[in-house]
Structure formats: structure tokens, C-alpha cells
XYZ file of C-alpha atoms in Angstrom:
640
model
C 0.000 0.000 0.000
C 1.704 3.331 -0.676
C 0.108 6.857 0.525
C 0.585 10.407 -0.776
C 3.955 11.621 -0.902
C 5.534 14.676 -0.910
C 7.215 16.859 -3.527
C 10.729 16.021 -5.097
C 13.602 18.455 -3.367
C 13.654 19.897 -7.050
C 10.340 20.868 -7.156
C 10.552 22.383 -3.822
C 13.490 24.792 -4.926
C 11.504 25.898 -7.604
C 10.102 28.879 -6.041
C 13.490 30.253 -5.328
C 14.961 29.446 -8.708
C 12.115 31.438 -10.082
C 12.669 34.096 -7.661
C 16.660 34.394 -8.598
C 15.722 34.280 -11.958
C 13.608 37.180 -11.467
C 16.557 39.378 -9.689
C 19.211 38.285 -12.474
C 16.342 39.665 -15.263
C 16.134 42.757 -13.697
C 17.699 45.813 -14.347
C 15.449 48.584 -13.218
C 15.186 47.718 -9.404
C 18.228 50.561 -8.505
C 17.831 49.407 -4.932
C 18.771 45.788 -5.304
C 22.072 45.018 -3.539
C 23.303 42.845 -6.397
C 26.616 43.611 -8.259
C 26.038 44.046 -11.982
C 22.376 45.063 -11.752
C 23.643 48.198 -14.404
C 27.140 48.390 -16.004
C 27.395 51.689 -14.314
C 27.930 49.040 -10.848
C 30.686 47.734 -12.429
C 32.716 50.921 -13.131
C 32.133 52.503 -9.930
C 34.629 50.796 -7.350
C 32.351 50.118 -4.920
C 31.643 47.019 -3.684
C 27.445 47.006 -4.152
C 26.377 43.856 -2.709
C 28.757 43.510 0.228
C 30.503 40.287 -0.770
C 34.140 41.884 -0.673
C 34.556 41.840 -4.604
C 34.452 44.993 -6.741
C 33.414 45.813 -10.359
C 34.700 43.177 -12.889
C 35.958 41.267 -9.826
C 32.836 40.598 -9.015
C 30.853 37.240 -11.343
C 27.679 39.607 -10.909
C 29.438 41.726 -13.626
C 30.439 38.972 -15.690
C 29.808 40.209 -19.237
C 28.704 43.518 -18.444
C 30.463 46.276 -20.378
C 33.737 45.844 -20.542
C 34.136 42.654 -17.515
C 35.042 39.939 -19.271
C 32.526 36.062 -19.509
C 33.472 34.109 -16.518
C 34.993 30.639 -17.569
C 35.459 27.879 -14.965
C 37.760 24.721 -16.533
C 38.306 22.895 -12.909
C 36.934 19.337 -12.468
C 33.584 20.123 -11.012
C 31.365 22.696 -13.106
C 30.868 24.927 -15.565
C 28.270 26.970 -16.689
C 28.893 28.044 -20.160
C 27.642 27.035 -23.608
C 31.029 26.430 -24.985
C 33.179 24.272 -22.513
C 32.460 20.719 -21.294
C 35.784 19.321 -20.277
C 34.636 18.715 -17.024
C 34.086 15.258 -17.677
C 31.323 15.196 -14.836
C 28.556 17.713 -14.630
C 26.951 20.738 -16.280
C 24.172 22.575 -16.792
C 23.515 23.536 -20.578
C 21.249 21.941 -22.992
C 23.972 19.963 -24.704
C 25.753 17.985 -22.517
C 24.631 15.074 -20.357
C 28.371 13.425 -19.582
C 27.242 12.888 -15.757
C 25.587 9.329 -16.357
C 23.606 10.608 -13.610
C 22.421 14.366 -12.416
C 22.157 17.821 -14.776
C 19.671 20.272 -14.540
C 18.693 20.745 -18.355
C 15.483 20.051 -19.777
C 16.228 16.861 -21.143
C 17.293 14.886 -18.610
C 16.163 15.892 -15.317
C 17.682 13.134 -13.074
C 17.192 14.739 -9.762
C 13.419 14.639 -9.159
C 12.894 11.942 -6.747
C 11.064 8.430 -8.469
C 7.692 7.857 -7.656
C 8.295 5.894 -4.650
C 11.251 7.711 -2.927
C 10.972 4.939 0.001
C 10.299 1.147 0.109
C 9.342 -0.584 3.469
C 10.000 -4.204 3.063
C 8.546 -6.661 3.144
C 5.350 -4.725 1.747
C 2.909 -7.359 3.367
C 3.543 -10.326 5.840
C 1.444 -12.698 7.801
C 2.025 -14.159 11.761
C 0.033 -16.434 13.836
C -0.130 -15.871 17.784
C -1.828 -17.376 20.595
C -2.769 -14.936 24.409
C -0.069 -13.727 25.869
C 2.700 -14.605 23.107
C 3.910 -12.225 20.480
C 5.734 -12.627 17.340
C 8.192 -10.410 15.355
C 9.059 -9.086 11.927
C 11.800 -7.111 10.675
C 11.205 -4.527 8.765
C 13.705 -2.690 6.237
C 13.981 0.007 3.969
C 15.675 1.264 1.233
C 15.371 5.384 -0.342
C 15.870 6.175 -4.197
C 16.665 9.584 -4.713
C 17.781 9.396 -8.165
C 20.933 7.063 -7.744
C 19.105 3.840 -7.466
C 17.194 2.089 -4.649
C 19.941 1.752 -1.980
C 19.252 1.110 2.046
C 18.347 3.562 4.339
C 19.321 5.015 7.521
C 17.716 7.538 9.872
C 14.039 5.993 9.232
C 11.196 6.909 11.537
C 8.841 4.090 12.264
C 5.372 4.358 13.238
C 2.938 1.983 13.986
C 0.112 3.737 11.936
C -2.905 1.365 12.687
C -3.569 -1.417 14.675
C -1.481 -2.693 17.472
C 2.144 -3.341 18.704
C 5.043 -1.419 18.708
C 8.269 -0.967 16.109
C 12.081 -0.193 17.499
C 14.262 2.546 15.568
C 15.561 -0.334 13.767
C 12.333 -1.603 12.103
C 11.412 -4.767 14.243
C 7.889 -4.753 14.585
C 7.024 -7.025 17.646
C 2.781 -8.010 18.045
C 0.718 -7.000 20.944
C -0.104 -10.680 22.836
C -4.134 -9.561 23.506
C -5.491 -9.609 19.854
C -4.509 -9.910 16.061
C -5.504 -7.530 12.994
C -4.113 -5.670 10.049
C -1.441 -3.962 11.310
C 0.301 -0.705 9.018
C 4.107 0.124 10.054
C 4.908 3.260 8.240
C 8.175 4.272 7.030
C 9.457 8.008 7.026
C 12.627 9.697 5.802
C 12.887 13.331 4.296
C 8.772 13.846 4.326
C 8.674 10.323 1.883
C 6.938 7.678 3.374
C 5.660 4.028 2.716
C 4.084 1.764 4.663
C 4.398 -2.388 5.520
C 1.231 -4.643 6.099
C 1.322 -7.402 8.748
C -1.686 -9.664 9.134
C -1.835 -10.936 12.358
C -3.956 -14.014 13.334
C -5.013 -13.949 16.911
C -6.395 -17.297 18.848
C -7.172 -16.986 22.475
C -8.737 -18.717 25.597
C -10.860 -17.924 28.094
C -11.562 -20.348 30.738
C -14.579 -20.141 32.240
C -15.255 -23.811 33.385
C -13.921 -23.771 36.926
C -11.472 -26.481 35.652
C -8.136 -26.113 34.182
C -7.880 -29.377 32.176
C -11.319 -28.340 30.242
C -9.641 -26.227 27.215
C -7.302 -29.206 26.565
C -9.487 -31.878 26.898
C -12.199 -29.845 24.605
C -9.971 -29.220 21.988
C -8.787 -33.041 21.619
C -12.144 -34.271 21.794
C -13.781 -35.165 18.522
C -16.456 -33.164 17.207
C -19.613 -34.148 15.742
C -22.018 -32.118 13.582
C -25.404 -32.757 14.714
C -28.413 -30.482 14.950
C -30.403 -32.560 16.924
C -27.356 -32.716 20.192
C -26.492 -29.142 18.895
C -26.887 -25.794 21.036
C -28.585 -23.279 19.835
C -27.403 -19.221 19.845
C -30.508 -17.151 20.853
C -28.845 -14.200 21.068
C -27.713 -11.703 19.191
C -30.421 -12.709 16.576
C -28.752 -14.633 13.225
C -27.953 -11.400 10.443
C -28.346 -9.086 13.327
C -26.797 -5.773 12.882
C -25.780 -3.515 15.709
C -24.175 0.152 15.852
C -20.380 -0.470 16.919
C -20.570 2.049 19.927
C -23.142 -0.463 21.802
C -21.611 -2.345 24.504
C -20.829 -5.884 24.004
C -23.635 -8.045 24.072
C -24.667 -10.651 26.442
C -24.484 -13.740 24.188
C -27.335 -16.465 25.279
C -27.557 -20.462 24.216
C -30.113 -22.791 24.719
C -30.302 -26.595 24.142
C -27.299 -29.011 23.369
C -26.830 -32.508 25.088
C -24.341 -31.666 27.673
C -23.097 -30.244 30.702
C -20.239 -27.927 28.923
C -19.972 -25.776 25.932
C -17.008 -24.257 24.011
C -18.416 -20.587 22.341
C -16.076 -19.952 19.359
C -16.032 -16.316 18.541
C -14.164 -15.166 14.909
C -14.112 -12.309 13.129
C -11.312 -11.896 10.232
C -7.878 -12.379 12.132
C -8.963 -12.950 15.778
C -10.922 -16.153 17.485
C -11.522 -16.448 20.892
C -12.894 -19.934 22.675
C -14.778 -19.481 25.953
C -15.230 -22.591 28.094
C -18.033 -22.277 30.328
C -21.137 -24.724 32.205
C -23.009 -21.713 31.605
C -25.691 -20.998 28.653
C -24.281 -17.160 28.334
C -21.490 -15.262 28.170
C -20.853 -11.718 28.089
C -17.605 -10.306 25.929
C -15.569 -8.219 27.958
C -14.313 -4.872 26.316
C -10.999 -5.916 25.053
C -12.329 -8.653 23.790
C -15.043 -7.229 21.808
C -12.591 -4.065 20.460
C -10.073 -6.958 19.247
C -13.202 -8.352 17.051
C -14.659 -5.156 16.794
C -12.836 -2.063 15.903
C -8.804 -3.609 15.939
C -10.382 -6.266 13.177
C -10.764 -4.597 9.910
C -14.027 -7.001 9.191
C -17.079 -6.349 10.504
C -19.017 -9.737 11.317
C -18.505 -11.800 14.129
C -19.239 -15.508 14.064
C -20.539 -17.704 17.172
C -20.261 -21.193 17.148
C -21.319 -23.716 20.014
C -19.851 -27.154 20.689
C -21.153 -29.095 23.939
C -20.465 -32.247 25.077
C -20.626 -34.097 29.261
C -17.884 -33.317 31.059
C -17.184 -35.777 33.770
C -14.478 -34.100 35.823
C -11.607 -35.488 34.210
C -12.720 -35.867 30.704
C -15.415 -35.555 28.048
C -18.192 -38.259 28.006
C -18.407 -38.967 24.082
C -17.778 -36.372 21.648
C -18.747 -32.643 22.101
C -21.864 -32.181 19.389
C -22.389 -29.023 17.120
C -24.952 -27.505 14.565
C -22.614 -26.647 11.785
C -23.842 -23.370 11.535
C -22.368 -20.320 12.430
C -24.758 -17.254 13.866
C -23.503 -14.416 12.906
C -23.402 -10.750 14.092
C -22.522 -7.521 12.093
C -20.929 -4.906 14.546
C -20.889 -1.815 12.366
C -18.056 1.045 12.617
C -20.810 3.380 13.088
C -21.451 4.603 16.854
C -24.932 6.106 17.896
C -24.506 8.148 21.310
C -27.216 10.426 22.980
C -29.895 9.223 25.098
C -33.149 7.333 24.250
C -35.990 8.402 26.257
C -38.924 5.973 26.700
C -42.284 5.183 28.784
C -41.839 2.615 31.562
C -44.943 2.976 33.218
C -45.890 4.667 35.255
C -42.809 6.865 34.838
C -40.635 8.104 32.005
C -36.886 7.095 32.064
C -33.829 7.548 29.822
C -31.220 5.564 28.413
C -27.661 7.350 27.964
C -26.350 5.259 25.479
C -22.458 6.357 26.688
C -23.380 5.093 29.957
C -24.154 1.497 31.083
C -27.894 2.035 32.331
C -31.274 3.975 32.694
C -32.237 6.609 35.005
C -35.674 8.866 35.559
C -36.387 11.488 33.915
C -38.136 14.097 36.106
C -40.842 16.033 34.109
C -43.846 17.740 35.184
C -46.652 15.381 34.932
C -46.507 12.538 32.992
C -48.996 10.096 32.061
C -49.239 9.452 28.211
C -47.319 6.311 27.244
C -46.561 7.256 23.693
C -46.834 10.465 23.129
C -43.903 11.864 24.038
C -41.829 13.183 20.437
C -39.550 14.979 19.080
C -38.381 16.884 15.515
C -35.450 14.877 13.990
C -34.045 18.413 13.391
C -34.793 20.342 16.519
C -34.166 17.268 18.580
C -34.026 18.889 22.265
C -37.585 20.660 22.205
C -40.296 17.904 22.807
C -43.898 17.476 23.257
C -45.407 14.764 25.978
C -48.707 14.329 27.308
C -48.795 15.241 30.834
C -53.038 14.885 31.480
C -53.543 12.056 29.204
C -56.129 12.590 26.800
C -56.062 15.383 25.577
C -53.479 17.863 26.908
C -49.756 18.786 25.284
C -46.751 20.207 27.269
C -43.649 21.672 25.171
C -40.206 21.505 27.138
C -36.338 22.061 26.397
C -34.788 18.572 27.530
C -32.099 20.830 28.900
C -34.433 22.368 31.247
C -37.076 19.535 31.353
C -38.932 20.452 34.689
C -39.894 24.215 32.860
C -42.999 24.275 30.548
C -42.565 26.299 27.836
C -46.232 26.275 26.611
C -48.935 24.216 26.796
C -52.316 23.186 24.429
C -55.047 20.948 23.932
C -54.661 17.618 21.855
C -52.183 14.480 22.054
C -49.742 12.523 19.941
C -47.993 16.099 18.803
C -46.038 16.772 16.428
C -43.430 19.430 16.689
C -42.169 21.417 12.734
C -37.939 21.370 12.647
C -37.568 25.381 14.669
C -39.925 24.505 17.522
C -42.205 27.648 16.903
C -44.970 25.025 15.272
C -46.592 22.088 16.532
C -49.649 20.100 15.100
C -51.672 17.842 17.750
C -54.389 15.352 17.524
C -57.401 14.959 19.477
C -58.923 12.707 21.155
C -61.864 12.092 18.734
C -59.620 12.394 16.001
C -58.604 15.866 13.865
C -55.437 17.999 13.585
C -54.800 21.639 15.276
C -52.033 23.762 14.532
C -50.605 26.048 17.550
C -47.831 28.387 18.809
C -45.311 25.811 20.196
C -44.282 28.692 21.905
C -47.159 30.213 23.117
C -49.638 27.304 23.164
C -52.185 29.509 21.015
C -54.110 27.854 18.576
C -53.545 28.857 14.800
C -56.618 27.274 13.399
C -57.980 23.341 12.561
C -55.914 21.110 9.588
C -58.448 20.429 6.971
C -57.991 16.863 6.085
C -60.787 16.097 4.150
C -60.008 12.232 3.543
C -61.277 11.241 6.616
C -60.543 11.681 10.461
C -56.949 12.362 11.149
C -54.639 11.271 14.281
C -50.581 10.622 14.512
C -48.934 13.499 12.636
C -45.248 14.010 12.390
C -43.466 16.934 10.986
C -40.799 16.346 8.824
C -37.244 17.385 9.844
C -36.819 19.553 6.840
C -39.969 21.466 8.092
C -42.025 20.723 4.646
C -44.386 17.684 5.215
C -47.011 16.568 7.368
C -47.723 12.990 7.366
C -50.836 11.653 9.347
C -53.137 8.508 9.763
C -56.370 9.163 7.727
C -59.436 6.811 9.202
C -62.568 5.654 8.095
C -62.992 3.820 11.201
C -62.556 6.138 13.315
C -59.197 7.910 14.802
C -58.681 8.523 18.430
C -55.623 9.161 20.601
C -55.656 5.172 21.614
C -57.713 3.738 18.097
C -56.600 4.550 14.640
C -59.236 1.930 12.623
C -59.084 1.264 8.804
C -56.439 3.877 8.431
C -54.226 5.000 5.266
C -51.162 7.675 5.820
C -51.976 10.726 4.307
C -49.648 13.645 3.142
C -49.626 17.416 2.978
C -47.041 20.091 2.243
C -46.036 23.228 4.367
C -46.015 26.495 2.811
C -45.445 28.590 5.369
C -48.341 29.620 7.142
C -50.805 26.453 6.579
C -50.925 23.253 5.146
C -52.279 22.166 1.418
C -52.298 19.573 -1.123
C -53.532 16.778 0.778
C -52.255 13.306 -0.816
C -52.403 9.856 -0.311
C -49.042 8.585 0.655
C -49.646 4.234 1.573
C -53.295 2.587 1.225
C -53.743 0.077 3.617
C -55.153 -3.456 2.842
C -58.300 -5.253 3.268
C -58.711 -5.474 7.635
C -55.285 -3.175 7.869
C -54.803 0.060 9.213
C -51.508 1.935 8.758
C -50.662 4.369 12.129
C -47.844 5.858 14.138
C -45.888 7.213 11.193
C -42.514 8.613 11.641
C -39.808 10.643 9.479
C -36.137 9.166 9.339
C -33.790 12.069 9.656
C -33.043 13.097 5.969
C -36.680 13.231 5.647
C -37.426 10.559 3.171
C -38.661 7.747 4.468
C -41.515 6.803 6.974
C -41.493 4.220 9.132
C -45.233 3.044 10.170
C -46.945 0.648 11.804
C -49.355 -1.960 10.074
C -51.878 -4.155 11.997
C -54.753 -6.014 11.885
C -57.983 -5.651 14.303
C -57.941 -7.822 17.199
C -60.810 -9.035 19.403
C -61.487 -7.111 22.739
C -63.891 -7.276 25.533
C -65.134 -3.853 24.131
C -65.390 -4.597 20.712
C -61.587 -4.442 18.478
C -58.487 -3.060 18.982
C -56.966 -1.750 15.929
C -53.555 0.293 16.952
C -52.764 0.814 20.534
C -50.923 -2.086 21.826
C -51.893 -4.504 18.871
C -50.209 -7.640 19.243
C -50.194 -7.727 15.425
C -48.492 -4.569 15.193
C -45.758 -4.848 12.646
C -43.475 -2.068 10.483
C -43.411 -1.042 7.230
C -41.474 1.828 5.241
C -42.647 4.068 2.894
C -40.763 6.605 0.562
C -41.937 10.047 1.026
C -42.657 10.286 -3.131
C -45.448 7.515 -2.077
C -43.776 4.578 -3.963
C -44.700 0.949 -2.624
C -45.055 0.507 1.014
C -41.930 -2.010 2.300
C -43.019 -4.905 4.953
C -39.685 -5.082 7.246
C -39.822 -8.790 7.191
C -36.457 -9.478 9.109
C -37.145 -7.070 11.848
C -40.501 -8.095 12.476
C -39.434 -11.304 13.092
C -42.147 -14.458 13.237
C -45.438 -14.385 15.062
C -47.200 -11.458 16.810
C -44.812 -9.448 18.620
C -46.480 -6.420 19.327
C -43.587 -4.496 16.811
C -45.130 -0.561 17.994
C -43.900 3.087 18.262
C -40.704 2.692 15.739
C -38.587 5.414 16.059
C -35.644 6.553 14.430
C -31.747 7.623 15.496
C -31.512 11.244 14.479
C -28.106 10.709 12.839
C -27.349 7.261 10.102
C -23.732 5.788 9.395
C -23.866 2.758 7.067
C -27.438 2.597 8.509
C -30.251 4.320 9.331
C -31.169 3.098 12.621
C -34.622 2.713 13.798
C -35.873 1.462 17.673
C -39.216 -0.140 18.443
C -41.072 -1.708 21.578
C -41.056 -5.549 21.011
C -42.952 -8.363 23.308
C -40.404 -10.330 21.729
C -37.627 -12.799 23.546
C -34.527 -11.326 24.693
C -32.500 -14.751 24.788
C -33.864 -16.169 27.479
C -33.529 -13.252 30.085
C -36.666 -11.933 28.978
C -40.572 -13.350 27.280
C -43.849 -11.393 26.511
C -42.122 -8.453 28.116
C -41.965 -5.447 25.790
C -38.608 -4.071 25.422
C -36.634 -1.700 23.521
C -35.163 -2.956 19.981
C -33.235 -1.350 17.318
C -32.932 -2.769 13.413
C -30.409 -1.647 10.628
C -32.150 0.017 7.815
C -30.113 0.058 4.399
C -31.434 2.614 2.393
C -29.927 1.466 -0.882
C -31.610 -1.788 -0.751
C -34.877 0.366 0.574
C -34.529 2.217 -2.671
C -34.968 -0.802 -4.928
C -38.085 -1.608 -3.235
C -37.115 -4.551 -0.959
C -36.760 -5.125 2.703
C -34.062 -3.116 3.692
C -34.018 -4.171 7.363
C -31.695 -6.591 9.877
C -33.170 -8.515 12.628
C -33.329 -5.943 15.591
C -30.551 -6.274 18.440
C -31.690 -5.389 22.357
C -30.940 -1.931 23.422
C -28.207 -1.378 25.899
C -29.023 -0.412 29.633
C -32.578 -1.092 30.382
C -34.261 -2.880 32.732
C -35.262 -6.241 31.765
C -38.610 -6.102 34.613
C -40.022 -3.236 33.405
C -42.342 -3.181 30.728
C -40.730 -0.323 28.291
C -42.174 1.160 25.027
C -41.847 4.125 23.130
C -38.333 4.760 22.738
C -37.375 8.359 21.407
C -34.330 9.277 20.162
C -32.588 13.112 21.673
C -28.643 14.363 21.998
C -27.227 13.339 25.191
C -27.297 16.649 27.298
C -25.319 18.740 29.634
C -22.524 18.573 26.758
């Protein structure tokens, strides 16, 4: 691999070449102090420049009136037209009797080649176990117009990955984890760089019992689904931002009393022992698979077999099938603030768990929300139906103004919010005052669930024919309608649901174009059907803000009714955009039929062609796995 270098030594001279040039040339500038700069200066016996030579004595007045041309016949230069008995160097157009270095324009033998410096060998590959390292010596070698010869005086660098390089060039491994090291190579500003692959294999030893490892590794191994272990957790494809912290990785099933977890990404594998059916990473493990391993999937692989106390009881049975994991280089910070009822808490995703969040009065479960764009001013419910409250997070216990209506939605400045009722219909008001600004015609039908969109130009809504209320959106299409300014206009349909659907809790990802929804069906009730609020059938779609196609987000819906609801989005994407939901489903098996906070990959690219852009959801960090917790809502982490 070779970076940008720097300019040849030639090139960098340039500028004062140009500028001697330009004194030699002229003849008007009186005030130079340069012998020769008039004949008159070399007539006048005085020494003009100060270098102790006078008139004709001086080469500045070489050729001027009557001083004679200057000719130099010793064995190291000349300068003129006519003489080239040097036999080694000069600098006219006709002679090139060097074999090496002249400064003419046709044969210009003192820029620097291409690649000035060569760090050898350019790429190398070592094998290490925990706690041993390994070693390669590194050379290199400079052409500066002579021909590659070795170098002395190199700086070495250790420019990614780990380990550390002498002032000789031996590169010796760190003993904790492998990956694609880069040694760099520097002398004069030129640089190149060496490439050492380092395979990594480690154990941890979690049994209780030294002689496990060994005895694992020299038992035989038999592929097997039906003795196999299963991984529950993270789910199989998952994708998860890289900043979470490492996951708690759950088994279940398998014919035995021990297990070997094999975890691999590119150049590191680590086996855990352990009588245990989970095992948590610790840090350095998961940044040697993680961000020190250029790759960014992580295998896990289960083996378990009987362990008597001094040996393995048969073989140790597998699946054959690695789960795999993608741990993105993208890290989502901030804080997620959610409903775990009866009391509102928040999630610092830079910290390690949840904490309450102290605002006054607070009793709707979902209708807490913010503007992508203006993410610290948010709306919450804090009489449950039908009253709004607008706060600054960084001041959370002061109301800034306050309104009739629920499930608000906030425009991308926080001087405009739109609310529902609870009988369904739209309001626009002074977010800052809390004074209504008139009704939102929406003549398709009875509207609930707006949201603004971050660039401050759409409204998107449910539209009902079966009625919309702060806890029933029935039969229900989303519905679109464009800002102008002052009111709203140009009402469109943006997704039609299907035959017993209804389509409700929209929300805008933040570039503003794509909504993520809700689609369910109506389920039986003791007053009648429930068609939205804490559906069980609740899944989520995705919907381009032009109105092409609704997208079903088959993989993070997952199988069977979950009770998918409230999907809301990071406020900032990476290779993904990243959207969290409330999910009844399993957490391994630390949690079931509890609803907890889940976040899925979206890949817009593959949204863009129409098919399910979405990863099966990972668990989000730091909340409580009693609790039930739902509406998760994505703000900057504050006090920063």
C-alpha cells in the first residue's frame, strides 16, 4: 500500500529558482544590492552587494560592459555554452556526460522516483496465541535518483492497529489480539508503509477447571443439529451500531453439561469454556473483534459435550452453523428516552444504564416526540387525553407552553406544533405560546398521529374511516400534505392500507425521506376491536416520502405477533439508518412477553430498490429487563 507523498527536493526549490531568476532579469530595481544590476555598478569601485569583490571582480558583472565572460575549466562545473571538459557535470542543454544528475530540460535526473521509500517486506502474515507475540523485521531502502539503496535515519510508526516498532524496524505483536497492522516508514517527508496480518487465537476459561480447554480441543467433534446448542442471542444477520456495549451472548439446548463458544471475526478467534448458557464479551475482547479487526461480522459457534471431571463423556456435538453478528463502525450516542410505566426514564447510550427522567406530569405512554431536526424541544402528554406540554430537555422540569390535543407533532424550529385529538382531527398552535392557529383540513377522513418532517415541509398523518382517536386509529391510510409557510395544502395519499389493515404511528427518518409506520390487523377485545394501541399484530413497514410501494420489514418483524409498535428513528445514520421499536419479543432467554426496547439496521440502498431493507433488531443497551418499556425516542445526550 503506498500513501501520498511529498514533492521532489527539485520541485521544492523551484520557487526560489524562479525568484533568482527574477533578480538576475532585472535591471530597473536601482535598490537591489546585487553587483552588476547596471554596467554603471561595475565601473564605480564600490563594492554594491557587500561580498568583498568589486566591479569586474565581481561574477555579478560577468559580461557587463567591458568585464570579461566568466569561464570555470576545474573538475567540477561549468556553466557556459562552450566548454564541457569537465568530464562530470553541467548545466547547458547539450551535454549530459554525468551518467547521472544535470539540470537541463532533457534529462532531469534529480526529481525523486515515484516511490522515494520502500518498506519491506510490503505485506507479511504471523500467527499468535494470548499472551505470546511474534516479530518481523522490517527494512527500507530510499531512491533519490541514484538507485534504490538502504536507508538510515528511518522513523517508524505503527500507523494502525497494534504493537510497537524499534528505531531499527522490528515490529514485535501485541499478545491480547490480532488484525491488520500498518508500520509506516518516514525519511525526508517520503513515506511508505508495511502490512502485517496478524492471526489472533485466544482462551478464556470459564469452566472452573483447568484441564477443560485441553481436553475440549482433543475431543472429537460431531455435527449434529439434533445434540447441537442453539445461539438465541444476538439474533442470526443481526446488525448492531459499533458504539453499543458488548452483548450478552445467550444459548439454549445441546446434550451436555459444557460448551465451548467460538467467537471469529477476520484475524482474531476467541474460545470461551463455560457450564453456563451465556457469556458476556468483555471490552478488550469485543474491540479486538470489533474495531482492531478490519471485518465487521462476528461468528458464534457452540460445541457441547458431558464433562465428567476429568474428561469428556463422548464427543462434544455441534450444529454446523455459524450465527452471525454484524458490529458496524458506526457509533450512535445520545440518550433514548422511553415510557416505563408509570414513569418516564432515559437511556444514555455512553453510559451502562437507565435513570428517571423528572418532568412535570406525565402520564401518556406514547406520546412523548420529538423533531429529527430540533431534537431537544419535545412534546409529551402530561393529562392524558387530551393535553400537550412543550419543554427544552435541557431544562425539562420548565414548561414552555402548553395546548389541547395528544400525539404532537413538533415542525424542525420549535415555533410550530400540530396535535391530535382525542376524537380524532389535527390543530395547529404556537409551540411557543400554546395559542391555537386554526384546525388542519384533512378532508379524507378523520386524522390522528402526525409528524413533521425534519426539513420542516411535510405533514404525514393517519387518515381513518374507522374512526381515529388518541388510543384507536381503525381502517387507516397515511396521508400527506405540504407546508407552505403559514398552513398546510395539497392533501395526498401517501400508503393505502389493505383489506382489515390500518396503517398508524408514522414517523420521518432524519433526511426526511422515508416513513417508518406501523401496520396491523384488528384484534378481538372485551369492548369490541383493537386496531392500533398495543396490537399484538403490530408490525413495520417503510414508505418513501414520493409515495412509492409501502416495504413490509420482514427481518425485523421477526415471526409471530410481537407487538412491533412506536418505531422510532436515530436522528443521525452511518452505514445505517437506525430505527428502535417496543417488542414483546424474547430477549435470549432473560426476557418473554415483556416489551422491550429494539433497534434494526435500515439500508437505504436496498430500501430504494423496493425490498426489505431491514436486519433482525438487536436489544438496546441499559434497560431494565422487569419493566415493561415502550416508546423509545431518540434526543442528543445533554449537559454537553
Amino acid at each position: 500500500m503506498r500513501t501520498m507523498r511529498t514533492p521532489s527536493l527539485f520541485l521544492l526549490l523551484l520557487p526560489l529558482l524562479f525568484a533568482c531568476n527574477q533578480r538576475l532579469g532585472d535591471d530597473d530595481d536601482q535598490n537591489d544590492p546585487w553587483e552588476g544590476d547596471g554596467a554603471a555598478e561595475c565601473t564605480d569601485g564600490v563594492d554594491n552587494d557587500g561580498d568583498g569583490d568589486t566591479d569586474c571582480d565581481d561574477e555579478g558583472c560577468a559580461g557587463q560592459g567591458s568585464c570579461p565572460e566568466i569561464d570555470d575549466d576545474d573538475a567540477a562545473d561549468d556553466d557556459d555554452a562552450a566548454d564541457d571538459d569537465d568530464g562530470a557535470d553541467d548545466d547547458d542543454a547539450a551535454d549530459d556526460d554525468d551518467g547521472a544528475d544535470d539540470d537541463d530540460a532533457a534529462d532531469d535526473d534529480d526529481t525523486a522516483p515515484g516511490d522515494p521509500v520502500s518498506c519491506s517486506p510490503s505485506s507479511s502474515a504471523v500467527s499468535i496465541t494470548s499472551g505470546n507475540t511474534a516479530q518481523v523485521q522490517l527494512s527500507a531502502e530510499m531512491n533519490l535518483g541514484t538507485g534504490w539503496e538502504p536507508a538510515d535515519q528511518i522513523s517508524w510508526s505503527v500507523a494502525q492497529g497494534g504493537g510497537t516498532v524499534s528505531a531499527s524496524g522490528l515490529y514485535t505483536t501485541p499478545s491480547t489480539h490480532g488484525g491488520l497492522t500498518i508500520v509506516q516508514a518516514w525519511r525526508l517527508g517520503r513515506t511508505d508503509e508495511c502490512e502485517i496480518e496478524i492471526a489472533f487465537t485466544g482462551d478464556v476459561n470459564e469452566s472452573g477447571d483447568p484441564d477443560v480447554p485441553s481436553e475440549a480441543d482433543s475431543t472429537t467433534t460431531t455435527v449434529s443439529p439434533s445434540c447441537a446448542a442453539t445461539v438465541v442471542y444476538p439474533l442470526h444477520d443481526s446488525a448492531m451500531p459499533g458504539s453499543f456495549n458488548p452483548p450478552l451472548i445467550q444459548w439454549a439446548g445441546g446434550n451436555g453439561n459444557m460448551h465451548r463458544l467460538t467467537l471469529s471475526s477476520t484475524f482474531n478467534t476467541f474460545n470461551v469454556y463455560t457450564a453456563s448458557d451465556e457469556y458476556q464479551p468483555t471490552e478488550e475482547m469485543w474491540n479486538a473483534l470489533t474495531f482492531l479487526d478490519p471485518g465487521t461480522e462476528i461468528e458464534m459457534t457452540i460445541a457441547t459435550g458431558n464433562w465428567t471431571g476429568n474428561t469428556f463423556s463422548g464427543s462434544l456435538c455441534t450444529s454446523g452453523i455459524a450465527s452471525t453478528t454484524e458490529v458496524t463502525d458506526f457509533s450512535i450516542n445520545g440518550l433514548v428516552i422511553y415510557w416505563a410505566p408509570p414513569i418516564t426514564k432515559q437511556i444514555d447510550l455512553d453510559a451502562t444504564g437507565n435513570s428517571l427522567v423528572s418532568l412535570p406530569g406525565f402520564i401518556c405512554h406514547g406520546c412523548h416526540n420529538v423533531n429529527l431536526n430540533n431534537p431537544t424541544r419535545m412534546s409529551y402528554g402530561p393529562d392524558f387525553p387530551g393535553t400537550t406540554n412543550i419543554i427544552d430537555l435541557a431544562n425539562p422540569g420548565t414548561v414552555i407552553a402548553s395546548m389541547s390535543g395528544d400525539y404532537a407533532a413538533l415542525n424542525e424550529d420549535g415555533t410550530r406544533v400540530v396535535a391530535g385529538s382525542l376524537f380524532g382531527g389535527l390543530t395547529l398552535f404556537n409551540a411557543q405560546t400554546g395559542a391555537s392557529m386554526g384546525t388542519v383540513s384533512t378532508p379524507a377522513g378523520s386524522a390522528t398521529h402526525p409528524t413533521w418532517s425534519p426539513d420542516g415541509t411535510t405533514l404525514v398523518y393517519s387518515s381513518c374511516d374507522g374512526g381515529a382517536s388518541a388510543l384507536g386509529a381503525a381502517d387507516c391510510d397515511l396521508y400527506k400534505q405540504t407546508w407552505n409557510g403559514s398552513g398546510f395544502s395539497n392533501e395526498t395519499l401517501l400508503a393505502a392500507s389493505g383489506s382489515n389493515e390500518t396503517y398508524y404511528y408514522p414517523t420521518f427518518s432524519p433526511d426526511s425521506e422515508w416513513i417508518a409506520f406501523n401496520r396491523a390487523s384488528p384484534v378481538p377485545t372485551e369492548d369490541g376491536q383493537n386496531w392500533s394501541n398495543d396490537n399484538p399484530t403490530a408490525d413495520m413497514m417503510l414508505v418513501h416520502v414520493s409515495g412509492t410501494p409501502a416495504i413490509e420489514l420482514v427481518n425485523a418483524n421477526g415471526t409471530g405477533d410481537l407487538t412491533n409498535s412506536w418505531p422510532r428513528w436515530a436522528p443521525s445514520t452511518g452505514d445505517f439508518g437506525w430505527l428502535a421499536v417496543a417488542s414483546r419479543r424474547s430477549y435470549g432467554h432473560q426476557t418473554d412477553d415483556i416489551s422491550q426496547l429494539w433497534v434494526t439496521a435500515i439500508d437505504f440502498n436496498v430500501a430504494s430498490s423496493g425490498t426489505d431493507p431491514s436486519r433482525p433488531p438487536v436489544w438496546l443497551p441499559g434497560q431494565s429487563i422487569t419493566e415493561g418499556n415502550h416508546t423509545p425516542t431518540w434526543v442528543p445526550r445533554l449537559g454537553n
